[in-house]
Coordinates of C-alpha atoms and ligand atoms in Angstrom, one line a residue:
Chain A
M1 CA 20.6 -23.5 -31.0
L2 CA 22.6 -21.4 -28.8
E3 CA 21.8 -18.6 -31.1
T4 CA 18.2 -19.2 -30.4
V5 CA 18.8 -19.3 -26.2
I6 CA 20.7 -16.2 -26.3
F7 CA 18.8 -14.0 -28.4
S8 CA 15.5 -15.7 -26.7
L9 CA 16.9 -14.7 -23.4
L10 CA 17.8 -11.4 -24.4
N11 CA 14.6 -10.9 -25.9
G12 CA 12.7 -12.0 -22.9
L13 CA 14.3 -10.0 -20.5
V14 CA 13.5 -6.9 -22.8
Y15 CA 10.3 -7.8 -22.8
G16 CA 9.7 -8.9 -19.1
L17 CA 11.2 -6.0 -17.7
L18 CA 9.3 -3.7 -19.8
L19 CA 6.4 -5.6 -18.4
F20 CA 7.7 -4.8 -14.7
L21 CA 7.9 -1.3 -15.6
L22 CA 3.9 -1.2 -16.1
A23 CA 3.1 -3.5 -13.5
S24 CA 5.1 -2.1 -10.5
G25 CA 3.2 0.7 -10.7
L26 CA -0.1 -0.9 -10.5
T27 CA 1.0 -3.6 -8.3
L28 CA 2.2 -0.4 -5.8
I29 CA -1.2 1.3 -6.5
F30 CA -3.3 -1.7 -5.5
S31 CA -1.1 -2.4 -2.4
M32 CA -1.4 0.9 -0.9
M33 CA -4.9 2.3 -2.2
G34 CA -6.6 -1.1 -2.5
V35 CA -7.5 -0.1 -6.3
L36 CA -6.9 -1.9 -9.2
N37 CA -6.3 0.7 -11.5
L38 CA -8.0 -0.7 -15.2
A39 CA -6.4 2.8 -16.8
H40 CA -3.2 1.8 -16.1
A41 CA -2.3 0.6 -19.0
G42 CA -4.1 3.4 -20.8
F43 CA -1.6 5.7 -19.6
Y44 CA 0.8 3.9 -21.0
M45 CA -0.7 4.4 -24.3
L46 CA -1.3 7.5 -23.8
A47 CA 2.4 8.5 -23.2
A48 CA 3.6 6.9 -26.3
Y49 CA 1.6 9.2 -28.2
F50 CA 2.8 11.9 -26.3
A51 CA 6.3 11.4 -26.8
Y52 CA 5.3 10.9 -30.6
T53 CA 4.3 14.6 -30.8
I54 CA 6.7 16.1 -28.8
S55 CA 9.6 14.2 -30.6
L56 CA 7.7 15.9 -33.9
Y57 CA 9.2 19.4 -32.5
M58 CA 11.8 18.5 -29.6
G59 CA 13.1 15.2 -30.9
F60 CA 13.1 11.9 -29.3
W61 CA 15.2 12.7 -26.1
F62 CA 12.8 15.0 -24.9
G63 CA 9.8 13.0 -26.2
I64 CA 10.7 10.1 -23.8
L65 CA 11.6 12.5 -21.1
L66 CA 8.7 14.3 -20.8
A67 CA 6.1 12.4 -22.1
P68 CA 6.0 10.0 -18.4
L69 CA 6.3 13.2 -16.4
I70 CA 3.5 14.8 -18.3
V71 CA 1.2 11.6 -17.8
G72 CA 2.4 10.9 -14.6
L73 CA 1.3 14.7 -13.5
I74 CA -2.2 13.7 -15.4
G75 CA -2.2 10.4 -13.0
G76 CA -2.0 12.4 -9.6
L77 CA -4.3 15.0 -10.9
V78 CA -6.4 12.1 -12.1
E79 CA -6.2 10.7 -8.1
R80 CA -6.7 13.9 -6.7
Y81 CA -9.9 15.1 -8.1
G82 CA -11.1 12.1 -9.2
L83 CA -10.3 9.2 -7.4
R84 CA -10.3 10.3 -4.4
Q85 CA -13.9 11.8 -4.7
V86 CA -15.2 8.7 -5.8
H87 CA -13.2 6.4 -2.9
Q88 CA -16.1 7.4 -0.5
F89 CA -18.3 5.2 -2.4
G90 CA -16.5 2.2 -2.0
H91 CA -14.4 -0.4 -4.0
V92 CA -16.6 -1.0 -7.0
P93 CA -17.5 2.9 -7.9
E94 CA -13.7 3.2 -7.9
L95 CA -13.3 0.1 -10.3
I96 CA -15.9 1.6 -12.6
F97 CA -14.1 5.0 -12.3
T98 CA -11.0 3.8 -13.5
F99 CA -12.5 1.5 -16.2
G100 CA -14.3 4.7 -17.2
V101 CA -11.1 6.5 -17.6
A102 CA -9.7 3.7 -19.7
F103 CA -12.2 4.0 -22.2
L104 CA -11.9 8.3 -22.1
L105 CA -8.2 7.2 -23.1
E106 CA -8.8 5.4 -25.6
E107 CA -11.1 7.8 -27.2
V108 CA -9.3 10.9 -26.4
V109 CA -6.2 9.4 -28.3
Q110 CA -8.2 8.2 -31.2
F111 CA -9.9 11.7 -31.4
I112 CA -6.7 13.4 -31.4
W113 CA -4.3 11.3 -32.9
G114 CA -6.8 8.9 -35.1
R115 CA -6.9 5.1 -35.5
D116 CA -4.1 4.2 -37.6
Q117 CA -0.9 3.5 -36.4
L118 CA 1.7 6.3 -35.9
A119 CA 5.3 7.0 -37.4
Y120 CA 6.9 7.3 -34.2
N121 CA 10.3 6.2 -35.0
K122 CA 13.2 5.5 -33.1
P123 CA 16.2 8.2 -33.2
E124 CA 19.0 7.5 -35.7
I125 CA 21.8 7.3 -33.0
L126 CA 19.6 4.0 -31.5
E127 CA 19.2 2.7 -35.1
G128 CA 21.0 -0.3 -36.2
A129 CA 22.6 -3.7 -34.6
L130 CA 24.4 -3.7 -31.7
F131 CA 26.0 -6.7 -32.3
T132 CA 25.6 -9.7 -34.4
L133 CA 26.0 -13.4 -33.6
F134 CA 25.6 -16.1 -35.8
G135 CA 24.3 -14.0 -38.7
A136 CA 21.9 -12.7 -36.3
D137 CA 21.4 -9.1 -35.2
F138 CA 20.7 -8.2 -31.9
P139 CA 19.2 -4.4 -32.4
I140 CA 20.9 -1.4 -30.5
Y141 CA 17.4 0.1 -29.4
K142 CA 16.9 -3.2 -27.4
M143 CA 19.9 -2.7 -25.4
F144 CA 18.2 1.0 -24.7
M145 CA 15.1 -0.5 -23.5
L146 CA 17.0 -2.9 -21.3
I147 CA 19.4 -0.2 -19.4
V148 CA 16.5 2.1 -19.2
S149 CA 14.3 -0.7 -17.5
V150 CA 17.3 -1.7 -15.3
L151 CA 18.5 1.7 -13.9
I152 CA 14.4 2.3 -13.3
F153 CA 14.4 -0.8 -11.0
I154 CA 17.2 0.0 -9.4
T155 CA 16.1 3.3 -8.5
L156 CA 12.8 2.0 -7.2
F157 CA 14.7 -0.3 -5.2
L158 CA 17.1 2.0 -3.9
V159 CA 14.2 4.8 -3.0
L160 CA 12.0 2.3 -1.5
K161 CA 14.7 0.2 0.6
H162 CA 16.7 3.3 1.9
T163 CA 14.9 6.9 2.0
R164 CA 12.6 8.0 4.2
I165 CA 9.5 8.3 2.1
G166 CA 10.4 4.7 1.0
L167 CA 10.1 3.6 4.1
I168 CA 6.7 5.4 4.6
I169 CA 5.4 4.0 1.4
R170 CA 6.4 0.7 2.6
A171 CA 4.5 0.8 5.9
A172 CA 1.4 2.1 3.8
V173 CA 1.2 -0.6 2.1
G174 CA -1.5 -2.6 3.6
H175 CA -1.2 0.0 6.9
P176 CA -2.4 3.1 5.7
Q177 CA -4.4 4.3 8.5
V178 CA -2.0 3.4 10.7
V179 CA 0.5 5.6 8.9
G180 CA -1.8 8.8 8.8
M181 CA -2.4 8.3 12.8
L182 CA 1.6 8.6 12.7
G183 CA 1.5 12.3 11.2
H184 CA 2.3 11.5 7.6
N185 CA 0.3 12.8 5.0
V186 CA -1.4 9.8 3.4
P187 CA -3.6 11.4 0.7
L188 CA -0.6 13.0 -0.5
I189 CA 1.6 9.9 -0.2
F190 CA -1.3 8.2 -2.6
M191 CA -1.5 11.0 -5.0
V192 CA 2.5 11.0 -5.2
T193 CA 2.3 6.9 -5.9
F194 CA -0.4 7.4 -8.4
G195 CA 1.6 10.0 -10.6
V196 CA 4.8 8.0 -10.1
G197 CA 2.9 4.7 -10.9
T198 CA 1.5 6.2 -14.2
A199 CA 4.8 7.7 -15.0
L200 CA 6.5 4.7 -14.9
A201 CA 3.8 3.4 -17.1
G202 CA 4.3 6.1 -19.3
L203 CA 8.0 5.5 -19.6
A204 CA 7.5 1.9 -20.6
G205 CA 5.2 3.4 -23.2
A206 CA 7.4 5.8 -24.6
I207 CA 10.3 3.5 -24.8
A208 CA 7.9 0.9 -26.2
G209 CA 6.0 3.0 -28.9
P210 CA 9.0 2.6 -31.5
V211 CA 9.3 -0.9 -30.8
L212 CA 6.0 -2.4 -30.4
G213 CA 3.6 0.1 -32.2
T214 CA 2.0 3.2 -31.4
Y215 CA -2.1 2.8 -32.1
P216 CA -5.1 2.9 -30.4
G217 CA -5.1 -1.1 -29.2
M218 CA -1.6 -0.9 -27.9
A219 CA -2.9 -0.4 -24.4
S220 CA -5.5 -3.2 -24.5
G221 CA -2.3 -5.6 -26.5
L222 CA 0.0 -5.2 -23.2
G223 CA -2.7 -4.6 -20.5
G224 CA -3.8 -8.0 -20.7
I225 CA -0.4 -9.4 -20.0
M226 CA 0.3 -6.6 -17.5
F227 CA -3.1 -8.0 -15.3
V228 CA -1.6 -11.7 -15.3
V229 CA 1.8 -10.6 -14.1
V230 CA 0.6 -8.4 -11.0
I231 CA -1.9 -11.5 -10.7
F232 CA 0.4 -14.1 -11.5
G233 CA 3.2 -12.6 -9.2
G234 CA 0.5 -11.9 -6.2
L235 CA -1.5 -8.5 -5.9
G236 CA 0.5 -6.0 -4.0
S237 CA 3.7 -7.8 -4.1
L238 CA 6.5 -5.8 -5.8
G239 CA 9.0 -8.9 -5.5
G240 CA 6.2 -11.3 -7.1
A241 CA 5.6 -9.1 -10.0
F242 CA 9.0 -8.5 -10.9
I243 CA 9.6 -12.2 -10.9
A244 CA 6.3 -12.7 -13.1
S245 CA 7.5 -10.0 -15.6
I246 CA 10.7 -11.7 -16.3
M247 CA 9.4 -15.5 -16.2
I248 CA 6.4 -14.4 -18.7
G249 CA 9.0 -12.1 -20.9
L250 CA 10.9 -15.4 -21.1
I251 CA 8.4 -17.8 -21.6
Q252 CA 6.7 -15.9 -24.2
T253 CA 10.0 -15.0 -26.3
F254 CA 11.1 -19.0 -25.8
A255 CA 7.7 -19.9 -26.7
I256 CA 7.5 -18.0 -30.2
A257 CA 11.6 -19.1 -30.9
I258 CA 10.8 -22.5 -30.3
D259 CA 9.0 -23.9 -33.9
G260 CA 7.6 -27.0 -33.2
S261 CA 4.5 -28.9 -32.0
L262 CA 3.4 -31.8 -30.3
A263 CA 3.2 -33.7 -33.7
D264 CA 7.1 -33.2 -33.7
V265 CA 7.4 -34.2 -30.2
L266 CA 5.4 -37.4 -31.1
A267 CA 7.5 -38.0 -34.3
L268 CA 10.8 -38.6 -32.3
A269 CA 8.8 -41.2 -30.2
G270 CA 7.9 -42.9 -33.4
I271 CA 4.2 -41.9 -33.7
I272 CA 3.4 -40.2 -37.0
V273 CA 0.5 -37.7 -37.1
T274 CA -1.3 -37.0 -40.1
E275 CA -4.3 -35.0 -41.5
E276 CA -6.1 -38.2 -40.8
T277 CA -4.9 -38.6 -37.0
F278 CA -7.8 -37.9 -34.3
M279 CA -7.4 -34.7 -33.1
Y280 CA -5.2 -33.3 -35.5
D281 CA -5.6 -29.7 -34.9
I282 CA -4.4 -30.1 -31.5
W283 CA -1.0 -31.9 -32.5
S284 CA -0.3 -29.6 -35.5
T285 CA -0.6 -26.6 -33.2
T286 CA 2.7 -25.2 -33.3
M287 CA 4.4 -23.1 -30.1
P288 CA 4.2 -19.7 -31.4
Q289 CA 0.4 -20.4 -32.3
V290 CA -0.4 -20.9 -28.4
A291 CA 2.4 -18.5 -27.4
P292 CA -0.4 -15.6 -26.4
L293 CA -2.3 -18.2 -24.5
I294 CA 0.2 -19.4 -22.3
P295 CA 0.1 -16.1 -20.0
Y296 CA -3.7 -16.4 -19.1
L297 CA -3.1 -20.2 -18.7
M298 CA -0.4 -19.9 -16.3
M299 CA -2.9 -16.9 -14.5
V300 CA -5.5 -19.4 -14.7
V301 CA -3.5 -22.1 -13.3
M302 CA -1.9 -19.9 -10.6
L303 CA -5.8 -19.0 -9.2
I304 CA -6.7 -22.4 -8.8
F305 CA -3.5 -23.8 -7.1
R306 CA -2.5 -20.6 -4.8
P307 CA -5.1 -17.9 -5.3
T308 CA -2.8 -15.4 -3.8
G309 CA -0.2 -15.7 -6.3
L310 CA 3.7 -16.2 -6.2
M311 CA 4.0 -13.8 -3.3
G312 CA 0.7 -11.8 -2.9
A313 CA 0.3 -12.0 1.1
R314 CA -3.2 -11.8 1.8
E315 CA -6.6 -11.0 0.4
S316 CA -8.0 -7.6 1.5
Chain B
M1 CA -6.6 20.0 27.0
L2 CA -9.2 17.5 25.2
K3 CA -13.2 18.0 25.2
V4 CA -15.4 15.4 23.7
K5 CA -19.0 16.6 23.8
D6 CA -21.8 14.5 22.5
L7 CA -19.8 12.4 20.1
H8 CA -22.3 10.6 17.4
A9 CA -20.9 7.6 15.0
Y10 CA -22.6 5.1 12.9
Y11 CA -21.7 2.0 11.4
G12 CA -23.5 1.9 8.3
K13 CA -26.5 2.4 10.0
S14 CA -26.1 1.1 13.3
H15 CA -25.3 4.3 15.7
I16 CA -22.4 3.2 17.5
L17 CA -21.6 6.4 19.6
Q18 CA -24.5 8.2 20.9
G19 CA -23.4 11.4 22.6
V20 CA -20.5 10.6 24.3
S21 CA -18.8 13.0 26.5
F22 CA -16.0 13.6 28.6
E23 CA -12.6 15.4 29.4
V24 CA -9.1 15.0 29.9
G25 CA -6.4 17.3 31.5
K26 CA -3.1 18.2 30.7
G27 CA -0.7 15.5 32.6
E28 CA -3.8 13.9 33.5
I29 CA -4.3 9.8 33.4
V30 CA -7.7 9.2 32.9
S31 CA -9.4 5.4 31.9
L32 CA -12.5 4.6 29.8
L33 CA -13.7 1.6 30.7
G34 CA -16.5 -0.6 29.4
R35 CA -17.7 -4.2 28.4
N36 CA -16.8 -5.5 25.0
G37 CA -18.7 -3.6 22.1
V38 CA -19.7 -0.7 23.9
G39 CA -17.8 1.3 21.6
R40 CA -14.6 2.6 23.1
S41 CA -12.3 1.6 20.3
T42 CA -14.8 3.6 18.1
T43 CA -14.4 6.7 20.5
I44 CA -10.9 7.0 20.2
N45 CA -10.5 6.0 16.4
A46 CA -12.8 8.7 15.5
I47 CA -10.9 11.4 18.1
M48 CA -8.3 10.2 15.5
G49 CA -10.2 11.1 12.2
D50 CA -10.5 7.5 11.1
V51 CA -14.3 7.1 12.2
D52 CA -16.6 9.4 10.7
C53 CA -18.3 11.4 13.5
K54 CA -21.0 14.6 14.9
G55 CA -20.1 16.2 17.7
S56 CA -17.2 18.0 18.8
I57 CA -13.9 17.3 19.9
L58 CA -11.8 20.1 21.2
F59 CA -8.0 19.4 21.6
N60 CA -6.3 22.5 23.1
D61 CA -9.5 24.6 22.8
E62 CA -9.2 23.9 18.6
E63 CA -12.0 21.7 17.0
I64 CA -10.4 19.1 15.1
V65 CA -13.6 16.8 13.9
G66 CA -13.6 16.5 10.2
L67 CA -9.6 16.8 10.0
D68 CA -7.6 14.2 8.1
S69 CA -5.4 11.5 10.8
H70 CA -2.4 13.4 10.1
Q71 CA -3.5 16.5 10.8
I72 CA -5.0 15.5 13.9
S73 CA -1.5 13.6 15.1
R74 CA 0.5 16.7 14.0
K75 CA -1.6 18.6 16.5
G76 CA -0.2 16.4 19.3
L77 CA -2.6 13.6 19.3
G78 CA -1.2 9.7 19.3
I79 CA -2.8 6.5 19.7
V80 CA -1.6 3.0 20.0
L81 CA -4.5 0.9 18.5
E82 CA -6.3 -2.4 19.5
N83 CA -4.2 -4.5 17.7
R84 CA -0.9 -3.0 18.3
E85 CA -0.5 -2.2 14.3
V86 CA 3.4 -2.8 14.3
F87 CA 4.8 -3.2 10.8
P88 CA 5.5 -6.8 10.8
T89 CA 7.5 -6.8 7.4
L90 CA 9.9 -3.6 8.7
T91 CA 11.9 -3.9 11.4
V92 CA 11.9 -2.6 15.2
R93 CA 13.8 0.5 14.3
E94 CA 12.1 1.1 11.1
N95 CA 9.2 1.3 12.7
L96 CA 10.0 3.5 15.6
I97 CA 11.5 5.7 13.1
L98 CA 8.4 5.9 11.3
G99 CA 6.9 7.6 14.7
I100 CA 9.1 10.3 14.0
K101 CA 6.8 13.0 12.5
N102 CA 9.7 15.8 12.0
M103 CA 13.2 14.6 11.4
R104 CA 14.5 18.0 12.3
K105 CA 13.0 18.8 15.8
T106 CA 13.7 16.6 18.6
G107 CA 10.9 16.2 21.0
R108 CA 10.9 14.3 24.9
W109 CA 12.0 11.3 23.6
K110 CA 14.6 9.4 21.3
I111 CA 15.3 6.1 20.0
D112 CA 17.9 5.7 22.4
D113 CA 15.7 6.2 25.5
M114 CA 13.5 3.5 24.1
F115 CA 16.4 1.4 23.9
D116 CA 17.3 2.1 27.2
M117 CA 13.9 1.2 28.8
F118 CA 13.7 -1.9 26.8
P119 CA 16.9 -3.6 26.3
N120 CA 14.6 -6.3 24.3
L121 CA 13.6 -3.8 22.0
K122 CA 17.2 -2.8 21.5
R123 CA 18.5 -6.0 21.3
R124 CA 16.2 -7.1 18.4
A125 CA 16.3 -3.7 16.7
D126 CA 16.7 -5.0 13.2
V127 CA 14.3 -8.1 13.7
S128 CA 11.0 -7.6 12.0
A129 CA 8.7 -6.5 14.3
G130 CA 6.2 -9.2 13.3
A131 CA 8.6 -11.8 14.6
L132 CA 8.4 -10.0 18.2
S133 CA 6.1 -11.5 21.0
G134 CA 2.7 -10.0 22.0
G135 CA 4.3 -7.9 24.9
E136 CA 7.3 -6.5 23.0
Q137 CA 5.0 -5.5 20.2
Q138 CA 2.8 -3.6 22.5
M139 CA 6.2 -1.9 24.3
L140 CA 7.0 -1.4 20.2
A141 CA 3.7 0.2 19.2
M142 CA 3.8 2.5 22.5
C143 CA 7.5 3.6 21.9
R144 CA 6.6 4.4 18.1
A145 CA 3.6 6.6 19.2
L146 CA 6.1 8.3 21.4
M147 CA 8.4 9.3 18.9
G148 CA 5.7 11.8 17.6
D149 CA 6.2 13.5 20.7
P150 CA 2.6 13.6 21.6
D151 CA 0.8 15.7 24.2
L152 CA -1.4 13.3 24.8
I153 CA -1.9 9.4 24.0
M154 CA -4.7 7.2 24.0
V155 CA -3.6 3.4 24.3
D156 CA -6.6 1.1 23.7
E157 CA -6.5 -2.1 26.0
P158 CA -2.5 -2.3 26.3
T159 CA -2.2 -5.0 28.9
E160 CA -4.8 -7.6 26.7
G161 CA -3.2 -10.8 26.6
L162 CA -0.5 -10.2 28.4
A163 CA 1.4 -12.0 31.3
P164 CA 1.4 -10.1 34.5
K165 CA 5.0 -9.3 34.6
V166 CA 4.5 -7.5 31.3
V167 CA 1.3 -5.8 32.5
D168 CA 3.8 -4.4 35.4
Q169 CA 6.2 -2.7 32.7
V170 CA 3.4 -1.4 30.7
A171 CA 2.1 0.6 33.7
D172 CA 5.2 1.6 34.6
L173 CA 5.8 2.8 31.1
L174 CA 2.6 5.0 31.4
T175 CA 3.5 6.1 34.9
E176 CA 6.5 7.4 33.1
I177 CA 4.7 9.1 30.0
A178 CA 2.7 11.0 32.3
N179 CA 5.7 12.1 34.6
R180 CA 7.2 13.5 31.4
G181 CA 4.0 16.0 30.9
V182 CA 2.0 13.9 28.8
S183 CA -1.7 13.2 29.1
I184 CA -3.1 9.7 28.9
L185 CA -6.4 8.4 27.9
L186 CA -6.5 4.8 28.7
I187 CA -8.9 2.3 27.2
E188 CA -9.6 -0.9 29.4
Q189 CA -11.8 -3.7 30.3
K190 CA -9.9 -5.3 33.1
L191 CA -9.5 -3.0 36.5
T192 CA -5.8 -4.4 36.7
I193 CA -4.0 -1.2 36.3
A194 CA -6.8 1.1 35.6
L195 CA -7.5 2.0 39.0
K196 CA -4.0 1.7 40.0
I197 CA -2.7 4.7 38.0
S198 CA -5.5 6.6 36.4
A199 CA -6.9 10.0 38.5
R200 CA -10.0 9.6 37.0
I201 CA -12.2 7.3 35.7
Y202 CA -15.2 7.4 32.8
V203 CA -17.5 3.9 31.9
M204 CA -19.1 3.6 28.6
G205 CA -22.4 1.6 28.4
H206 CA -24.8 1.6 25.4
G207 CA -23.2 4.0 23.1
R208 CA -22.7 6.4 25.8
V209 CA -20.9 7.6 29.2
V210 CA -22.4 6.4 32.6
Y211 CA -20.4 7.0 34.8
E212 CA -17.5 9.3 36.1
G213 CA -15.7 9.8 38.8
T214 CA -12.5 9.7 40.6
S215 CA -10.5 6.7 41.1
A216 CA -11.2 6.6 44.8
E217 CA -14.8 7.2 44.1
F218 CA -15.2 4.6 41.6
E219 CA -13.2 1.8 43.6
K220 CA -16.2 2.2 46.3
N221 CA -18.8 2.1 44.1
E222 CA -19.7 -1.8 43.6
Q223 CA -23.0 -1.3 41.9
V224 CA -21.5 0.5 38.8
R225 CA -18.9 -2.0 38.3
K226 CA -21.8 -4.8 38.8
D227 CA -24.2 -2.7 36.2
W228 CA -22.0 -1.7 33.4
L229 CA -18.6 -4.0 34.0
E230 CA -18.5 -7.4 35.1
V231 CA -19.8 -10.1 32.5
Ligands
ATP1 N1 -15.8 -1.9 11.5 C1 -16.7 -1.9 11.6 N2 -17.9 -2.0 10.9 C2 -19.2 -2.5 11.9 N3 -19.5 -2.3 12.9 C3 -18.2 -2.4 13.8 C4 -16.8 -1.8 13.4 N4 -15.9 -1.7 14.1 C5 -16.9 -1.8 15.5 N5 -17.8 -2.2 15.1 C6 -19.3 -2.5 16.2 O1 -19.3 -0.8 16.8 C7 -19.5 -1.4 18.0 C8 -18.5 -0.8 19.0 O2 -17.0 -1.3 18.6 P1 -15.5 -1.0 19.4 O3 -14.6 -1.6 18.5 O4 -15.8 0.3 19.6 O5 -16.2 -1.6 21.0 P2 -15.1 -1.6 22.3 O6 -15.6 -0.9 23.5 O7 -13.7 -1.4 22.1 O8 -15.0 -3.1 22.5 P3 -14.0 -4.1 21.8 O9 -12.3 -3.7 21.5 O10 -13.8 -5.3 23.4 O11 -14.5 -5.1 21.0 C9 -19.5 -3.3 18.3 O12 -20.8 -3.4 18.4 C10 -18.8 -3.4 16.7 O13 -19.3 -4.5 16.5
MG2 MG1 -11.9 -2.0 21.6

């Protein structure tokens, strides 16, 4: 029991922080530019592929270092030469544009690397178990993911809270015109934010590739959950995205770990469910089976009772 | 210093500015008056690059139509928006710091000058700007614009909704700004402080300027007031 709790806690944190790497960029871009970037998860995937290819020639470490930078650069260019031109036509064309980019990325990836999962592997030094508890292993690689995510989180926090550019970014969230009128180069800030946001997604992809798999479906796999995180946390709120990421990470892993069904709960109360029982399918469904549904369920419930999400300030 | 000529602006299909022309000289306080909705805010937002417009806007003999807001701001124009638009979640001090365009250059104003003039702001330097009273937010918005060291500052209805005592404070600050050689374009609806501090008056109606004159001339001209200002 204790073993399950500890491992689920750690796994939940790893997964949650990975979600936050993705969600932070998405939510920052949204709150500043009012653009819901549907291609965000596409950049996550692209970076995993880049990291794979780079790792073939220069090794794993260059891969996870360079891939996010290249993807961030591409993101900046997409903002500068794509999104900015589309912006004048309004929000719907912007949304459609990012949708198009998402499709494009998926097609390009399949065109270059094919449909099969790539053998993007962890380096030897990160193979194996960090520690063994009650006979179960906790992999070094997960600790590595945890450390990278925490470092990025701390850096992001420090930059936003304690630097001048961070101050300008915080002001530009929700009030970009005012910031521009004070003499700050808002178009440049938009481009940099978009670039850094996609670079963070890229980093997430580069470090997740070896464990979650590098294949053309990896964008849609995590993309849905990423949207749940930003909507549940409140569109535009970094704090909300953080809480939601960790929450969803933990709930998901705990749900998978708890191998029980409603039938088991009823059994405790003395009610025995058999195949003849009314609605047997529902009673016998196990937690791991419904685990993937939980985040979406949470989002729907949140939208009904609190449309702005956990910490979202307002509709804009 | 600022020469606006035949300015046109649209919101969608509605033609809001239909050829606005006026001038502000160096160190001068000029008021732009008019009833609700005649397009005064639109005019200065267009000057600041936030509303698309056609026509000519010369600032120090340089055409600024078509430039981005930050470029216009860096040429020496400042604006205090209608709703003050302080950054509510940031502190008073952070708001002031955001007004500074160039950290390496000191202009006419320093943060401490602001705190000396407005002890209230000093006392609440580390409080979120959103928690300030309307009057304090107005002062903060003006001080923030001054931190950018503008040569001309446009102030949109600064006395709106303020108590008489605070209105006097606003008037004093505007006079002090002008004394330091900064030109002011004041947008007002009421005459309370406009007549007292400005040298010249423009009145807008139906998307263009319908009257111009000195404050003294304007004061005698009851007809203009009745036709274009009183409701
Ligand atoms: N964003 C906008 N979209 C569409 N119409 C607008 C917008 N902003 C202003 N208008 C319209 O443009 C006209 C001029 O507005 P403006 O704000 O410039 O007036 P004003 O003279 O500043 O008056 P006041 O500040 O008292 O409302 C008004 O009729 C207003 O309804
Ligand atoms: Mg107005």
